[in-house]
Amino acid sequence: GAAKVSLVMVGHQAIMDAYLCLLHLTAGILIESLFNAFATAAFFKFVVFSIFEMRYLLAIWKAHRPQMNGGDNWDSMRRELSVLYTRFYGTLLCGIVLLYEFHRYLKPIVLMIHSFWIPQIVSNVIHDSRKPMHPHYVLGMTLTRMAFPLYAFGCPRNFMRIAADRNWSIALVAFMGSQAGLLLLQHYFGSRCFVPQQILPEKYSYYRRLNEENHVDDCVICMTPIDVRSSSSECMVTPCDHFFHGGCLQRWMDIKMECPTCRRTLPPA
Ligand SMILES: [Zn+2]
Ligand SMILES: [Zn+2]
């Protein structure tokens, strides 16, 4: 579900790609003999960046604003979109200026740039989202994002003649590894598994017992009868006292957090 993916996380990655694209172009200009190779790489990066990532960014942005899908408030949507674009390019520009100013601290900065999973981890905890991203995506992204900086700063004989820095490389791997580890932990054991119980707000239980015995109803999601007395995993109850099959409501909540019967908002499960 796109609604569960953090907008900041995807924006962050898009900005990283924009930088890589610029970096390729600069390298191509500096090392003339390799200009063609670098320009091609930069071009592909740019295509991927501007088509796929911007699309993804827009899809997620739309999913975060379900009420905007109607055509009537197209104007406010366009206004918000231009704010989004302004922020994006503003951050991009600020980053370039900052990099230029502080290029002596390049390594710590590059390390900090690789914190792009953190907004997603935080958003998972806040919204208690269930499985927002596939583990393959998490692993693949982590590895591909790590490959280039590891080559540039960790490889003893690379063409950029940057001295290899083993400690920095270990720090990068540890940093990215722990972020990916947390995300996978959230995927398999629940988004709040590492947050102590005491600081969490009290959670609503969808399996609370009901007073009415012998009450038989239809599940409005699949239109088949549902036995309210049945074992606790079979039947889920919303705060508004509507009953659904456990599986039916779980799948429903992956798409929207709203009661299928009365459309009241649902607390995280
Ligand atoms: Zn059902
Ligand atoms: Zn309801």
XYZ file of C-alpha atoms and ligand atoms in Angstrom:
271
model
C 0.000 0.000 0.000
C 1.424 3.352 -1.058
C -0.303 5.079 1.856
C 2.038 3.373 4.290
C 5.256 4.394 2.563
C 6.929 7.447 4.026
C 6.954 10.403 1.644
C 10.114 11.769 3.256
C 11.900 8.465 2.668
C 11.120 8.370 -1.057
C 11.853 12.086 -1.450
C 15.182 11.539 0.276
C 16.098 8.745 -2.126
C 15.019 10.831 -5.113
C 17.319 13.624 -3.963
C 20.172 11.149 -3.550
C 19.659 10.031 -7.128
C 19.646 13.596 -8.352
C 23.020 14.095 -6.658
C 24.444 10.903 -8.134
C 23.300 12.117 -11.535
C 25.092 15.445 -11.051
C 28.142 13.639 -9.740
C 28.322 11.486 -12.856
C 28.101 14.537 -15.074
C 30.803 16.373 -13.130
C 33.079 13.346 -13.200
C 32.487 13.078 -16.924
C 33.494 16.681 -17.444
C 36.563 16.380 -15.217
C 37.847 13.174 -16.770
C 37.515 13.915 -20.450
C 38.551 10.508 -21.722
C 35.617 8.937 -19.918
C 33.097 11.598 -20.822
C 30.912 9.381 -22.985
C 30.658 6.614 -20.413
C 29.808 9.031 -17.641
C 27.369 11.041 -19.678
C 25.511 7.859 -20.604
C 25.378 6.776 -16.977
C 24.172 10.212 -15.945
C 21.533 10.156 -18.634
C 20.154 6.787 -17.523
C 20.188 7.923 -13.924
C 18.255 10.987 -14.942
C 15.647 8.982 -16.836
C 15.139 6.584 -13.935
C 15.014 9.492 -11.545
C 12.641 11.739 -13.410
C 10.232 9.089 -14.647
C 10.048 6.298 -12.104
C 10.910 8.040 -8.883
C 8.840 11.119 -9.527
C 5.904 8.867 -10.463
C 6.371 6.872 -7.280
C 6.657 10.066 -5.270
C 3.405 11.334 -6.778
C 1.587 8.038 -6.214
C 2.568 8.048 -2.555
C 1.714 11.685 -2.188
C -1.761 11.035 -3.624
C -2.295 8.022 -1.367
C -1.584 10.255 1.619
C -4.425 12.516 0.535
C -7.368 10.242 -0.303
C -9.875 13.104 -0.131
C -8.060 14.842 -2.999
C -8.903 12.219 -5.601
C -12.146 13.943 -6.606
C -11.843 16.348 -9.503
C -13.527 19.279 -7.736
C -10.527 20.393 -5.681
C -8.038 20.202 -8.509
C -6.892 23.735 -7.697
C -5.855 22.994 -4.134
C -4.202 19.820 -5.347
C -2.150 21.788 -7.835
C -1.171 24.255 -5.157
C -0.004 21.480 -2.836
C 1.842 19.831 -5.683
C 3.781 22.992 -6.435
C 4.679 23.224 -2.741
C 5.960 19.654 -2.965
C 8.055 20.440 -6.043
C 9.401 23.653 -4.504
C 10.464 21.808 -1.368
C 12.072 19.098 -3.425
C 14.170 21.401 -5.595
C 14.828 23.730 -2.660
C 16.318 20.871 -0.677
C 18.320 19.842 -3.717
C 19.777 23.316 -4.126
C 20.476 23.845 -0.416
C 22.247 20.496 -0.392
C 24.549 21.503 -3.233
C 25.431 24.790 -1.524
C 26.054 23.004 1.786
C 28.186 20.334 0.116
C 30.247 23.032 -1.536
C 30.706 24.905 1.748
C 31.527 21.851 3.826
C 33.288 19.650 1.315
C 36.044 19.023 3.866
C 33.543 17.031 5.908
C 32.455 15.048 2.883
C 32.671 11.636 4.519
C 30.457 12.343 7.559
C 28.006 14.093 5.240
C 27.829 11.141 2.880
C 27.313 8.906 5.895
C 24.461 11.097 7.095
C 22.849 11.118 3.662
C 22.514 7.357 3.973
C 19.951 7.695 6.724
C 17.066 7.453 4.274
C 15.314 4.522 5.983
C 14.940 6.411 9.262
C 11.806 8.407 8.263
C 10.172 5.136 7.231
C 11.049 3.440 10.523
C 9.635 6.381 12.470
C 6.490 6.547 10.346
C 5.973 2.801 10.852
C 6.118 3.241 14.611
C 3.786 6.255 14.605
C 1.134 4.713 12.378
C 1.835 1.147 13.470
C 1.700 0.159 9.790
C 1.667 -3.491 8.847
C 4.264 -4.500 6.239
C 4.558 -1.267 4.212
C 7.347 -2.558 1.957
C 8.508 -5.903 0.672
C 11.686 -7.177 2.379
C 13.262 -7.681 -1.059
C 12.817 -3.981 -1.771
C 14.434 -3.064 1.539
C 17.407 -5.381 0.991
C 17.862 -4.497 -2.678
C 17.742 -0.766 -2.034
C 20.145 -1.023 0.896
C 22.678 -3.008 -1.110
C 22.528 -0.915 -4.290
C 22.734 2.328 -2.311
C 25.758 1.030 -0.456
C 27.659 -0.184 -3.508
C 28.795 3.161 -4.939
C 30.021 4.881 -1.744
C 31.762 1.666 -0.703
C 33.568 1.614 -4.034
C 34.450 5.306 -3.861
C 35.668 5.361 -0.269
C 36.495 1.759 0.503
C 38.249 0.399 -2.553
C 42.057 0.809 -2.343
C 42.591 1.299 -6.088
C 39.604 3.088 -7.589
C 39.857 5.479 -10.482
C 38.933 8.544 -8.391
C 42.136 8.227 -6.348
C 40.349 8.817 -3.074
C 42.286 7.226 -0.247
C 40.508 4.139 1.072
C 39.014 4.549 4.514
C 38.269 1.267 6.159
C 36.668 2.681 9.316
C 34.320 4.825 7.306
C 33.285 1.869 5.172
C 32.615 -0.253 8.246
C 30.603 2.602 9.737
C 28.536 2.890 6.558
C 27.821 -0.836 6.424
C 26.922 -0.877 10.126
C 24.700 2.195 9.791
C 22.813 0.948 6.725
C 22.713 -2.576 8.103
C 21.100 -1.521 11.355
C 18.500 0.576 9.511
C 17.624 -2.319 7.204
C 17.655 -4.670 10.205
C 15.133 -2.490 12.046
C 12.892 -2.363 8.985
C 12.979 -6.144 8.605
C 12.313 -6.537 12.331
C 9.281 -4.295 11.896
C 8.177 -6.362 8.923
C 8.311 -9.713 10.671
C 7.511 -8.824 14.288
C 5.281 -5.754 14.003
C 6.151 -2.089 13.629
C 6.392 -1.422 17.343
C 8.163 -4.570 18.439
C 11.272 -2.757 19.699
C 9.427 0.111 21.377
C 8.870 -0.511 25.107
C 5.234 -1.191 26.004
C 5.100 1.501 28.706
C 5.495 4.456 26.352
C 2.932 3.231 23.825
C -0.634 4.524 23.994
C -3.143 1.897 25.005
C -4.086 -0.142 21.988
C -7.598 -0.991 20.913
C -8.252 -4.735 20.845
C -10.194 -5.962 17.820
C -10.750 -9.257 19.587
C -12.614 -7.905 22.591
C -15.394 -10.112 23.877
C -19.003 -9.164 23.295
C -21.939 -9.129 25.637
C -24.518 -10.362 23.164
C -24.507 -14.138 22.916
C -26.203 -16.065 20.097
C -25.853 -13.087 17.795
C -25.342 -14.112 14.173
C -24.673 -11.563 11.464
C -23.291 -11.260 7.936
C -19.791 -9.964 7.301
C -20.423 -7.044 4.934
C -17.042 -7.520 3.246
C -17.591 -11.076 1.965
C -21.390 -11.310 2.532
C -21.167 -14.663 4.292
C -22.497 -15.333 7.784
C -20.178 -14.710 10.682
C -20.532 -16.353 14.051
C -19.834 -13.805 16.747
C -19.382 -16.481 19.428
C -16.714 -18.308 17.457
C -13.058 -18.529 18.401
C -11.384 -15.157 18.894
C -9.244 -15.206 15.743
C -12.248 -15.672 13.467
C -14.192 -12.535 14.353
C -12.978 -8.955 14.726
C -15.015 -6.157 16.290
C -14.527 -2.481 15.477
C -14.894 0.218 18.175
C -18.267 1.036 16.559
C -19.503 -2.543 17.319
C -19.448 -3.878 13.770
C -18.348 -7.458 13.195
C -16.173 -8.829 10.409
C -14.124 -11.901 9.674
C -10.578 -11.405 10.899
C -9.063 -11.994 7.456
C -11.621 -9.810 5.681
C -11.045 -6.817 7.950
C -7.251 -7.194 7.881
C -7.253 -7.052 4.084
C -9.645 -4.115 4.189
C -7.416 -2.208 6.609
C -4.474 -2.657 4.271
C -6.348 -0.326 1.923
C -8.168 2.036 4.246
C -8.560 2.573 7.951
C -12.287 3.148 7.904
C -15.163 0.942 9.098
C -16.697 -0.814 6.034
C -20.176 -0.471 7.550
C -20.322 3.028 9.013
C -17.101 4.642 7.670
C -15.860 5.748 11.066
C -12.043 5.801 11.317
C -10.437 2.683 12.715
C -7.577 2.587 15.226
C -4.435 0.691 14.151
C -4.691 -3.054 14.635
Zn -15.900 -11.845 5.726
Zn -18.657 0.790 12.076
